[in-house]
Amino acid sequence: MALALLLLLDFGTPKSPAAEGWTALLPSTVAAADAPGWVDPQGLTAQDNHYPRVIPNASRGRDEPPPCYTNDLTRDAIWGTAPARLQVDLPAGRYELWAVAGSSVATRGVLYDFALRVAGAEVGFQMQGSNWFETRRVQFTAPGGPLAIDLAPKSRWILSGLAIYRADDASARQLLQPFEDDIYALPADVMPQWKEQPHRDPLQPDATGTAKPWAPLAPLRQADVQRGYLVHQRHWSENIYPTTVPYRTELDPTLRAFATPGEAEPFTFAVLPFKALRDCRVSVSDLRGPGTIPAAAADVKVVQYARSRANYTATGSFQWVPDHLRTFTTVDAPADQNLRFWLTVTVPPDAAPGLYRGTVTFAPAGAPAAQVPLELRVLGFQLRQDPTRTYGIYYRDPMEAAAAATEPAAREFYERQAELQAQDMNAHGTVLNVPLSAYCSVPVKPEEPITWSLDWDLLTRRIDRCKRYGYAGPFVVSMNTGGLYARHMAGARPGSHLAGVKPCPPAFVTEMTAMVRYIEAGRQERGLPGFLYYPVDEPGGTPDQVAFMVQCLQAIRNAGAKTYVTADPTRDSFAPMRPFVDVWCTQPFEPSHEEVLKDSRERGVQYWCYPNHINGENDHTVVLGARMTYGFGFWRSGFVTLIPWIYSSTSGHPFNNLDAFSADFFNRPGPDGSVWPVPMWEAYREGWDDYRYVYTLQQAIAAARQAGRAAAAAEAQAVLDAIWQGIDVKPKYKLDQDCWGYRQFDAHRWQIAEQILKLTGAK
Amino acid sequence: MSVTLAILAWAVAAAPEGMVPVTLPIFADARQWYAEECTVANDPAMVPPGVATSVRIHIDVNHFTGEKAYPIGWPRSGMATPTAWDWSGYDLLTFQIRAATSREKLPTTPGGLIFSMPDKSRQYLLRLPSATGVWTEVAVPIEALPNPRELTRIQFYLSEGDYQHGDTVDFWIADLTLWRYAQPTIREVRPLERVLDTSAGYLVLEVLAAGFEAGQTQAGRLLLRRGQQALGAVDLTVQRGKQRLVVPLPKLAPGTLTLAAELGGRETATATVELVASPYGEK
């Protein structure tokens, strides 16, 4: 590769190769008059870890893509925790600096958060852990002669590569593009293994890649042509793709919704430009009605498209989909593609009931602005939460990263992130019913005695936080089943989902019982809520796997504790486990409502659901199925807890769904510990709200009956019964055809709200 | 392999009226079927009335003999073609199926039928009926297949995890038939939203049309009624397959709205939409 760039520095170790055409820069490279280097090499550390294109996963028994795609530039890096200065010698002129930073070395509790400063210009990096690389560009003017490049960490800085070239050098971006693709798309040798599946719009099903989504609306209105774009609106639960054709009836919309005090409600609209629009801004006015709902009550985000896999670990095929909702100040809108904006208005708790009106303004630079009317009807009652139902979620807790952090700034960051995420969960209906870890380490050699211990401080702090956010137990706790298995099976591991497990000797059961007794004693000593012991995740169903599960469950029961199993109880192969299971957690809503109630009544067994098909295991577009599952479907199921997997999961770059073993999914890490949600997470909250409307009406009916208002109660009950009967019960609500239509949910919610208003006399 | 699956309950079909059948003789020859973790053979002794033979899939459920990584296996049998079948000119697939088992009854999910297309991420899956000892007719609307122009495989299968080790299961499949409507017709009008508030402004409908030649279109109408009262009509241009229609919703009081699709002067499909009061008063 012929590189005409002025300076190409590849940071790394003495043994790791420099990228072709790049100059190796080591921790020991000191700046000289004619050579770039460090001003002070103290405290610099180099690292190197190259991943091949395929990595065997022994636990899963298959080959997988690496945690990130590395190249000769990104495999190695230099890092430090104190400020560091590079010095380069440049002739006077205007330049652009390009830097790539990240770590392919596995770490725990590390935060790469630093500024890179050059000649008065600055760019920031913030990567939460390993396998997450970023590139940045910054333009600056060099006065000529030695020039300092400063690395100013809040926690830790890291640098893999740095290029400096003339600001007007058009070839530079082209030469650096392969490094960008390795991070934000796929390496050039991997991409051909993937095929793009175009989205086919029902109004333009045979469209090719050159078709304009606005073409079926031709002839366009003159006013729209002059403005340069269409404004349209579709229900928030219906996906809008780049090529979605708007309905004519959706143009120039008024955004409408109703909500109760304290409730958050989504409003969305989209623009479809005929030519590219730059620096677009969106602002919301105060909403005025019986009072004022301030503009600050509206959170405005833009829907970011991304390549998505057909399912989270599927490879070879992708589609551009609406992926996550991100904050923005200005955003560019490409020509002939929809760009959707997502407004979440949270009604102040003291808002008076009535109709509020305001305006949303979409203002691109150099083109006329558009005003979109917004109407919000505030209802005069509060939603109530059914105390017998729990909304939980699997969770990778930043508190664990905080506990592992060695840099104070990293610890503070992860603790703050944990709080922000807890607040976000609460705002979406989750009361922090999250599985926890009660991990006790055990020596692998059976002759070595076990001294039981676990990190009670971390576990207690996590439980305290869950309580603070509304969940008082019981808590699902995972345990060190694998370590105990290795101790009794000559060091062998049970494998993913018990892939390689064999039944264990009786001593295993004895020691597992001892482990649970130890945990139970510590729990009781600390006054902690009850635990549900979770020995294995999603066990397989072979006779050996089931026999081993029975051993684990019996061992837990022997200690007088309760068990939690993630498996489908309707499968015959799990029948031997049934007498020992206190909580079945299943992916589908199966068994049926009637069977669930019967088993709960007769044996005290609880049924929880982890509906991954509308959380992590999908193509990121199952928004409608998510609303059905989390709301009316949950109500209809008889299950008592929803606990999908998982609040957030990232592999490799958190906004590149194609790299690493699996896609990134559900909520994404926003800057400074904030949360960037996905539409399915907003649907989780709307499902929660649907259920709260149902429960609020149930309570109003009960109160009306008690007050002797039988006729009014009967009328309301008939409405609720009709909605119940109208649910086409499915084990999994995933595809749109499994669910009611988009706006139908709101119609039913309004039917319920109307009855609440009638029964309570509220406005 | 991870796939996006459309899981539908099985449907019992009456003999399709106004349709022309095309039987599929290649599917009646068990020698054309592949079989993994099971056996397959013709069985002229177990057939529905009027059918000469059936294909019998026999499975001895064994929780130890699947693939190395998945000892609990998924016995499967079906037909595959390297060139793809084009079923886009048909409207319905029907077949008859019968099951027998050593168990008391079949499990909740006795097995499935997968239709595969070249894009492996888009397959179509049908759950098999759970009745034993009787012939059940299953109907699959062709428009439900993601890409009926490029069908590469039809596969019956079961997951041994749904069964006990040592169970035996037999499925007999007979009379695979493709159907085409004899003349253009609108088979179904399906509102995306069956309940809406009166300020919704428009209806979104899926119109399923059949009996058309490729490229053929025909003018039709969608009639809006409340009881016997005509509320209006919308002109349609209809072609084969599923098409989306957006219909402005006039200002109406709450109640039931009937939609009737008319083609060639005949009403061939109706649907209803329930209109409820608007939260926002009059639009």
GROMACS .gro file of N, CA, C and O in nm, chain B residues 143-241:
model
  396
  906GLU      N    1  -4.917  -1.756  -0.021
  906GLU     CA    2  -4.866  -1.621   0.002
  906GLU      C    3  -4.797  -1.608   0.138
  906GLU      O    4  -4.727  -1.511   0.164
  907ALA      N    5  -4.814  -1.709   0.223
  907ALA     CA    6  -4.745  -1.706   0.352
  907ALA      C    7  -4.597  -1.738   0.339
  907ALA      O    8  -4.517  -1.707   0.427
  908LEU      N    9  -4.560  -1.803   0.227
  908LEU     CA   10  -4.417  -1.836   0.209
  908LEU      C   11  -4.340  -1.709   0.175
  908LEU      O   12  -4.384  -1.631   0.089
  909PRO      N   13  -4.225  -1.686   0.239
  909PRO     CA   14  -4.152  -1.562   0.212
  909PRO      C   15  -4.113  -1.546   0.065
  909PRO      O   16  -4.110  -1.435   0.014
  910ASN      N   17  -4.082  -1.655  -0.002
  910ASN     CA   18  -4.041  -1.643  -0.142
  910ASN      C   19  -4.083  -1.768  -0.218
  910ASN      O   20  -4.003  -1.858  -0.241
  911PRO      N   21  -4.211  -1.776  -0.258
  911PRO     CA   22  -4.259  -1.899  -0.323
  911PRO      C   23  -4.199  -1.924  -0.460
  911PRO      O   24  -4.215  -2.031  -0.516
  912ARG      N   25  -4.128  -1.825  -0.513
  912ARG     CA   26  -4.065  -1.845  -0.644
  912ARG      C   27  -3.941  -1.934  -0.633
  912ARG      O   28  -3.897  -1.990  -0.732
  913GLU      N   29  -3.883  -1.941  -0.516
  913GLU     CA   30  -3.756  -2.012  -0.502
  913GLU      C   31  -3.760  -2.107  -0.383
  913GLU      O   32  -3.685  -2.093  -0.287
  914LEU      N   33  -3.848  -2.202  -0.392
  914LEU     CA   34  -3.859  -2.299  -0.284
  914LEU      C   35  -3.756  -2.409  -0.307
  914LEU      O   36  -3.752  -2.469  -0.415
  915THR      N   37  -3.673  -2.433  -0.209
  915THR     CA   38  -3.564  -2.530  -0.229
  915THR      C   39  -3.583  -2.659  -0.150
  915THR      O   40  -3.518  -2.758  -0.179
  916ARG      N   41  -3.668  -2.657  -0.049
  916ARG     CA   42  -3.679  -2.775   0.035
  916ARG      C   43  -3.810  -2.774   0.113
  916ARG      O   44  -3.855  -2.668   0.157
  917ILE      N   45  -3.866  -2.892   0.129
  917ILE     CA   46  -3.981  -2.911   0.219
  917ILE      C   47  -3.940  -3.021   0.315
  917ILE      O   48  -3.901  -3.129   0.272
  918GLN      N   49  -3.945  -2.993   0.442
  918GLN     CA   50  -3.890  -3.089   0.538
  918GLN      C   51  -3.982  -3.108   0.658
  918GLN      O   52  -4.018  -3.011   0.725
  919PHE      N   53  -4.019  -3.231   0.682
  919PHE     CA   54  -4.090  -3.267   0.805
  919PHE      C   55  -3.985  -3.302   0.910
  919PHE      O   56  -3.883  -3.364   0.878
  920TYR      N   57  -4.010  -3.265   1.033
  920TYR     CA   58  -3.910  -3.292   1.137
  920TYR      C   59  -3.978  -3.297   1.273
  920TYR      O   60  -4.093  -3.252   1.290
  921LEU      N   61  -3.907  -3.353   1.369
  921LEU     CA   62  -3.949  -3.336   1.508
  921LEU      C   63  -3.824  -3.315   1.593
  921LEU      O   64  -3.712  -3.349   1.552
  922SER      N   65  -3.844  -3.256   1.709
  922SER     CA   66  -3.736  -3.238   1.804
  922SER      C   67  -3.748  -3.347   1.910
  922SER      O   68  -3.851  -3.356   1.978
  923GLU      N   69  -3.645  -3.428   1.922
  923GLU     CA   70  -3.654  -3.541   2.016
  923GLU      C   71  -3.665  -3.495   2.161
  923GLU      O   72  -3.706  -3.572   2.247
  924GLY      N   73  -3.631  -3.369   2.187
  924GLY     CA   74  -3.648  -3.315   2.322
  924GLY      C   75  -3.793  -3.308   2.363
  924GLY      O   76  -3.825  -3.301   2.482
  925ASP      N   77  -3.882  -3.308   2.265
  925ASP     CA   78  -4.025  -3.305   2.296
  925ASP      C   79  -4.080  -3.444   2.328
  925ASP      O   80  -4.197  -3.458   2.362
  926TYR      N   81  -3.994  -3.546   2.312
  926TYR     CA   82  -4.036  -3.684   2.333
  926TYR      C   83  -3.949  -3.751   2.440
  926TYR      O   84  -3.841  -3.699   2.473
  927GLN      N   85  -3.994  -3.864   2.486
  927GLN     CA   86  -3.916  -3.944   2.579
  927GLN      C   87  -3.826  -4.039   2.499
  927GLN      O   88  -3.867  -4.088   2.392
  928HIS      N   89  -3.710  -4.066   2.554
  928HIS     CA   90  -3.622  -4.167   2.493
  928HIS      C   91  -3.699  -4.299   2.483
  928HIS      O   92  -3.762  -4.342   2.579
  929GLY      N   93  -3.693  -4.362   2.366
  929GLY     CA   94  -3.762  -4.490   2.347
  929GLY      C   95  -3.899  -4.479   2.284
  929GLY      O   96  -3.957  -4.581   2.244
  930ASP      N   97  -3.955  -4.360   2.275
  930ASP     CA   98  -4.083  -4.343   2.206
  930ASP      C   99  -4.069  -4.382   2.059
  930ASP      O  100  -3.961  -4.368   2.000
  931THR      N  101  -4.177  -4.427   2.001
  931THR     CA  102  -4.181  -4.441   1.854
  931THR      C  103  -4.290  -4.349   1.800
  931THR      O  104  -4.394  -4.329   1.865
  932VAL      N  105  -4.263  -4.295   1.683
  932VAL     CA  106  -4.358  -4.204   1.620
  932VAL      C  107  -4.362  -4.235   1.470
  932VAL      O  108  -4.257  -4.259   1.409
  933ASP      N  109  -4.481  -4.235   1.414
  933ASP     CA  110  -4.496  -4.250   1.269
  933ASP      C  111  -4.583  -4.136   1.217
  933ASP      O  112  -4.685  -4.102   1.278
  934PHE      N  113  -4.539  -4.080   1.107
  934PHE     CA  114  -4.623  -3.984   1.036
  934PHE      C  115  -4.645  -4.040   0.895
  934PHE      O  116  -4.550  -4.086   0.830
  935TRP      N  117  -4.768  -4.036   0.848
  935TRP     CA  118  -4.797  -4.068   0.708
  935TRP      C  119  -4.840  -3.939   0.639
  935TRP      O  120  -4.925  -3.865   0.694
  936ILE      N  121  -4.781  -3.910   0.526
  936ILE     CA  122  -4.815  -3.790   0.451
  936ILE      C  123  -4.866  -3.832   0.314
  936ILE      O  124  -4.804  -3.917   0.247
  937ALA      N  125  -4.977  -3.775   0.273
  937ALA     CA  126  -5.037  -3.817   0.146
  937ALA      C  127  -5.103  -3.699   0.076
  937ALA      O  128  -5.138  -3.599   0.140
  938ASP      N  129  -5.114  -3.714  -0.055
  938ASP     CA  130  -5.200  -3.625  -0.133
  938ASP      C  131  -5.154  -3.480  -0.131
  938ASP      O  132  -5.234  -3.388  -0.111
  939LEU      N  133  -5.024  -3.459  -0.149
  939LEU     CA  134  -4.975  -3.320  -0.159
  939LEU      C  135  -5.028  -3.259  -0.288
  939LEU      O  136  -5.002  -3.310  -0.398
  940THR      N  137  -5.102  -3.152  -0.275
  940THR     CA  138  -5.169  -3.091  -0.391
  940THR      C  139  -5.155  -2.940  -0.387
  940THR      O  140  -5.172  -2.878  -0.282
  941LEU      N  141  -5.124  -2.883  -0.501
  941LEU     CA  142  -5.125  -2.738  -0.514
  941LEU      C  143  -5.256  -2.698  -0.579
  941LEU      O  144  -5.307  -2.767  -0.668
  942TRP      N  145  -5.308  -2.583  -0.539
  942TRP     CA  146  -5.437  -2.537  -0.590
  942TRP      C  147  -5.422  -2.396  -0.645
  942TRP      O  148  -5.345  -2.316  -0.594
  943ARG      N  149  -5.502  -2.373  -0.749
  943ARG     CA  150  -5.508  -2.238  -0.805
  943ARG      C  151  -5.655  -2.203  -0.828
  943ARG      O  152  -5.733  -2.286  -0.873
  944TYR      N  153  -5.690  -2.079  -0.793
  944TYR     CA  154  -5.826  -2.037  -0.818
  944TYR      C  155  -5.852  -2.033  -0.969
  944TYR      O  156  -5.765  -1.992  -1.047
  945ALA      N  157  -5.971  -2.077  -1.006
  945ALA     CA  158  -6.003  -2.087  -1.148
  945ALA      C  159  -6.019  -1.949  -1.212
  945ALA      O  160  -5.996  -1.931  -1.330
  946GLN      N  161  -6.061  -1.851  -1.134
  946GLN     CA  162  -6.076  -1.717  -1.188
  946GLN      C  163  -6.035  -1.615  -1.082
  946GLN      O  164  -6.033  -1.646  -0.963
  947PRO      N  165  -6.002  -1.493  -1.129
  947PRO     CA  166  -5.955  -1.393  -1.032
  947PRO      C  167  -6.056  -1.371  -0.920
  947PRO      O  168  -6.176  -1.361  -0.945
  948THR      N  169  -6.003  -1.369  -0.801
  948THR     CA  170  -6.091  -1.348  -0.686
  948THR      C  171  -6.013  -1.280  -0.574
  948THR      O  172  -5.890  -1.293  -0.567
  949ILE      N  173  -6.083  -1.206  -0.493
  949ILE     CA  174  -6.020  -1.153  -0.371
  949ILE      C  175  -6.054  -1.251  -0.260
  949ILE      O  176  -6.171  -1.270  -0.226
  950ARG      N  177  -5.954  -1.318  -0.212
  950ARG     CA  178  -5.977  -1.423  -0.113
  950ARG      C  179  -6.001  -1.368   0.026
  950ARG      O  180  -6.075  -1.425   0.106
  951GLU      N  181  -5.933  -1.260   0.058
  951GLU     CA  182  -5.944  -1.211   0.196
  951GLU      C  183  -5.913  -1.063   0.201
  951GLU      O  184  -5.826  -1.015   0.128
  952VAL      N  185  -5.985  -0.994   0.284
  952VAL     CA  186  -5.952  -0.855   0.318
  952VAL      C  187  -5.919  -0.858   0.467
  952VAL      O  188  -6.003  -0.898   0.548
  953ARG      N  189  -5.797  -0.821   0.498
  953ARG     CA  190  -5.752  -0.836   0.636
  953ARG      C  191  -5.711  -0.699   0.692
  953ARG      O  192  -5.605  -0.646   0.654
  954PRO      N  193  -5.793  -0.640   0.778
  954PRO     CA  194  -5.749  -0.512   0.838
  954PRO      C  195  -5.630  -0.536   0.931
  954PRO      O  196  -5.633  -0.628   1.012
  955LEU      N  197  -5.528  -0.456   0.920
  955LEU     CA  198  -5.415  -0.470   1.011
  955LEU      C  199  -5.458  -0.442   1.154
  955LEU      O  200  -5.406  -0.499   1.248
  956GLU      N  201  -5.553  -0.348   1.166
  956GLU     CA  202  -5.604  -0.312   1.298
  956GLU      C  203  -5.754  -0.337   1.299
  956GLU      O  204  -5.829  -0.273   1.226
  957ARG      N  205  -5.798  -0.431   1.381
  957ARG     CA  206  -5.938  -0.469   1.383
  957ARG      C  207  -6.019  -0.384   1.479
  957ARG      O  208  -6.141  -0.389   1.478
  958VAL      N  209  -5.953  -0.312   1.565
  958VAL     CA  210  -6.018  -0.217   1.654
  958VAL      C  211  -5.941  -0.086   1.645
  958VAL      O  212  -5.818  -0.086   1.657
  959LEU      N  213  -6.013   0.023   1.619
  959LEU     CA  214  -5.950   0.154   1.605
  959LEU      C  215  -6.039   0.258   1.668
  959LEU      O  216  -6.160   0.238   1.682
  960ASP      N  217  -5.980   0.371   1.703
  960ASP     CA  218  -6.068   0.478   1.750
  960ASP      C  219  -6.113   0.560   1.629
  960ASP      O  220  -6.052   0.556   1.522
  961THR      N  221  -6.220   0.634   1.648
  961THR     CA  222  -6.285   0.700   1.534
  961THR      C  223  -6.201   0.813   1.474
  961THR      O  224  -6.232   0.861   1.366
  962SER      N  225  -6.096   0.854   1.544
  962SER     CA  226  -6.010   0.959   1.487
  962SER      C  227  -5.888   0.900   1.417
  962SER      O  228  -5.795   0.973   1.384
  963ALA      N  229  -5.888   0.769   1.393
  963ALA     CA  230  -5.769   0.704   1.336
  963ALA      C  231  -5.735   0.760   1.198
  963ALA      O  232  -5.619   0.758   1.157
  964GLY      N  233  -5.835   0.803   1.123
  964GLY     CA  234  -5.806   0.872   0.996
  964GLY      C  235  -5.795   0.780   0.875
  964GLY      O  236  -5.826   0.822   0.763
  965TYR      N  237  -5.751   0.659   0.895
  965TYR     CA  238  -5.737   0.568   0.780
  965TYR      C  239  -5.730   0.424   0.828
  965TYR      O  240  -5.700   0.397   0.944
  966LEU      N  241  -5.763   0.335   0.736
  966LEU     CA  242  -5.752   0.192   0.761
  966LEU      C  243  -5.639   0.136   0.676
  966LEU      O  244  -5.620   0.180   0.563
  967VAL      N  245  -5.565   0.042   0.729
  967VAL     CA  246  -5.464  -0.028   0.650
  967VAL      C  247  -5.513  -0.172   0.633
  967VAL      O  248  -5.540  -0.241   0.731
  968LEU      N  249  -5.525  -0.211   0.508
  968LEU     CA  250  -5.578  -0.343   0.477
  968LEU      C  251  -5.478  -0.424   0.397
  968LEU      O  252  -5.403  -0.368   0.317
  969GLU      N  253  -5.479  -0.553   0.421
  969GLU     CA  254  -5.408  -0.644   0.331
  969GLU      C  255  -5.512  -0.717   0.249
  969GLU      O  256  -5.604  -0.778   0.306
  970VAL      N  257  -5.499  -0.708   0.120
  970VAL     CA  258  -5.591  -0.774   0.029
  970VAL      C  259  -5.518  -0.894  -0.032
  970VAL      O  260  -5.410  -0.879  -0.088
  971LEU      N  261  -5.577  -1.011  -0.017
  971LEU     CA  262  -5.516  -1.132  -0.073
  971LEU      C  263  -5.596  -1.171  -0.197
  971LEU      O  264  -5.715  -1.202  -0.188
  972ALA      N  265  -5.529  -1.166  -0.311
  972ALA     CA  266  -5.597  -1.194  -0.437
  972ALA      C  267  -5.536  -1.317  -0.501
  972ALA      O  268  -5.416  -1.342  -0.492
  973ALA      N  269  -5.621  -1.395  -0.570
  973ALA     CA  270  -5.575  -1.520  -0.629
  973ALA      C  271  -5.645  -1.542  -0.763
  973ALA      O  272  -5.740  -1.472  -0.797
  974GLY      N  273  -5.593  -1.642  -0.835
  974GLY     CA  274  -5.654  -1.676  -0.962
  974GLY      C  275  -5.612  -1.585  -1.076
  974GLY      O  276  -5.671  -1.589  -1.184
  975PHE      N  277  -5.511  -1.505  -1.055
  975PHE     CA  278  -5.462  -1.414  -1.158
  975PHE      C  279  -5.344  -1.477  -1.231
  975PHE      O  280  -5.263  -1.548  -1.171
  976GLU      N  281  -5.333  -1.446  -1.359
  976GLU     CA  282  -5.211  -1.480  -1.431
  976GLU      C  283  -5.102  -1.381  -1.387
  976GLU      O  284  -5.134  -1.272  -1.338
  977ALA      N  285  -4.978  -1.420  -1.409
  977ALA     CA  286  -4.869  -1.327  -1.376
  977ALA      C  287  -4.885  -1.198  -1.456
  977ALA      O  288  -4.906  -1.201  -1.577
  978GLY      N  289  -4.880  -1.085  -1.388
  978GLY     CA  290  -4.890  -0.955  -1.455
  978GLY      C  291  -5.033  -0.909  -1.479
  978GLY      O  292  -5.056  -0.794  -1.516
  979GLN      N  293  -5.129  -0.997  -1.461
  979GLN     CA  294  -5.269  -0.960  -1.484
  979GLN      C  295  -5.322  -0.872  -1.371
  979GLN      O  296  -5.292  -0.896  -1.254
  980THR      N  297  -5.396  -0.769  -1.404
  980THR     CA  298  -5.462  -0.687  -1.302
  980THR      C  299  -5.610  -0.677  -1.337
  980THR      O  300  -5.650  -0.697  -1.451
  981GLN      N  301  -5.688  -0.643  -1.238
  981GLN     CA  302  -5.832  -0.626  -1.261
  981GLN      C  303  -5.884  -0.521  -1.165
  981GLN      O  304  -5.839  -0.513  -1.050
  982ALA      N  305  -5.976  -0.441  -1.214
  982ALA     CA  306  -6.035  -0.336  -1.130
  982ALA      C  307  -6.136  -0.397  -1.035
  982ALA      O  308  -6.212  -0.486  -1.073
  983GLY      N  309  -6.136  -0.349  -0.914
  983GLY     CA  310  -6.233  -0.394  -0.816
  983GLY      C  311  -6.276  -0.278  -0.728
  983GLY      O  312  -6.237  -0.162  -0.754
  984ARG      N  313  -6.354  -0.308  -0.627
  984ARG     CA  314  -6.398  -0.202  -0.535
  984ARG      C  315  -6.397  -0.255  -0.392
  984ARG      O  316  -6.417  -0.374  -0.368
  985LEU      N  317  -6.375  -0.164  -0.302
  985LEU     CA  318  -6.390  -0.196  -0.161
  985LEU      C  319  -6.508  -0.114  -0.110
  985LEU      O  320  -6.507   0.009  -0.118
  986LEU      N  321  -6.610  -0.181  -0.062
  986LEU     CA  322  -6.731  -0.114  -0.015
  986LEU      C  323  -6.725  -0.101   0.137
  986LEU      O  324  -6.690  -0.197   0.206
  987LEU      N  325  -6.759   0.016   0.187
  987LEU     CA  326  -6.766   0.039   0.332
  987LEU      C  327  -6.913   0.045   0.370
  987LEU      O  328  -6.991   0.121   0.310
  988ARG      N  329  -6.953  -0.032   0.470
  988ARG     CA  330  -7.094  -0.036   0.511
  988ARG      C  331  -7.104  -0.034   0.663
  988ARG      O  332  -7.016  -0.080   0.734
  989ARG      N  333  -7.215   0.021   0.706
  989ARG     CA  334  -7.252   0.004   0.848
  989ARG      C  335  -7.390  -0.059   0.847
  989ARG      O  336  -7.486   0.006   0.804
  990GLY      N  337  -7.400  -0.181   0.888
  990GLY     CA  338  -7.526  -0.252   0.873
  990GLY      C  339  -7.560  -0.260   0.725
  990GLY      O  340  -7.478  -0.303   0.643
  991GLN      N  341  -7.678  -0.214   0.690
  991GLN     CA  342  -7.718  -0.214   0.548
  991GLN      C  343  -7.682  -0.082   0.481
  991GLN      O  344  -7.701  -0.068   0.361
  992GLN      N  345  -7.636   0.013   0.558
  992GLN     CA  346  -7.612   0.147   0.504
  992GLN      C  347  -7.475   0.154   0.435
  992GLN      O  348  -7.372   0.126   0.496
  993ALA      N  349  -7.479   0.191   0.307
  993ALA     CA  350  -7.353   0.207   0.233
  993ALA      C  351  -7.288   0.340   0.272
  993ALA      O  352  -7.353   0.444   0.275
  994LEU      N  353  -7.160   0.332   0.305
  994LEU     CA  354  -7.089   0.454   0.348
  994LEU      C  355  -6.994   0.505   0.241
  994LEU      O  356  -6.943   0.616   0.251
  995GLY      N  357  -6.968   0.425   0.142
  995GLY     CA  358  -6.877   0.470   0.037
  995GLY      C  359  -6.806   0.352  -0.026
  995GLY      O  360  -6.825   0.236   0.013
  996ALA      N  361  -6.727   0.381  -0.127
  996ALA     CA  362  -6.653   0.276  -0.197
  996ALA      C  363  -6.518   0.331  -0.241
  996ALA      O  364  -6.503   0.451  -0.265
  997VAL      N  365  -6.421   0.243  -0.247
  997VAL     CA  366  -6.286   0.281  -0.290
  997VAL      C  367  -6.249   0.191  -0.408
  997VAL      O  368  -6.269   0.069  -0.402
  998ASP      N  369  -6.201   0.252  -0.517
  998ASP     CA  370  -6.159   0.173  -0.633
  998ASP      C  371  -6.026   0.102  -0.604
  998ASP      O  372  -5.937   0.159  -0.541
  999LEU      N  373  -6.017  -0.020  -0.650
  999LEU     CA  374  -5.895  -0.099  -0.631
  999LEU      C  375  -5.842  -0.145  -0.766
  999LEU      O  376  -5.920  -0.168  -0.858
 1000THR      N  377  -5.712  -0.161  -0.774
 1000THR     CA  378  -5.654  -0.235  -0.886
 1000THR      C  379  -5.584  -0.356  -0.825
 1000THR      O  380  -5.490  -0.341  -0.746
 1001VAL      N  381  -5.635  -0.472  -0.858
 1001VAL     CA  382  -5.594  -0.592  -0.788
 1001VAL      C  383  -5.505  -0.679  -0.876
 1001VAL      O  384  -5.529  -0.689  -0.997
 1002GLN      N  385  -5.407  -0.740  -0.817
 1002GLN     CA  386  -5.323  -0.836  -0.888
 1002GLN      C  387  -5.299  -0.956  -0.797
 1002GLN      O  388  -5.342  -0.956  -0.682
 1003ARG      N  389  -5.231  -1.055  -0.848
 1003ARG     CA  390  -5.205  -1.176  -0.770
 1003ARG      C  391  -5.132  -1.144  -0.640
 1003ARG      O  392  -5.046  -1.057  -0.635
 1004GLY      N  393  -5.167  -1.217  -0.537
 1004GLY     CA  394  -5.089  -1.211  -0.415
 1004GLY      C  395  -5.142  -1.113  -0.312
 1004GLY      O  396  -5.256  -1.069  -0.318
   0.00000   0.00000   0.00000
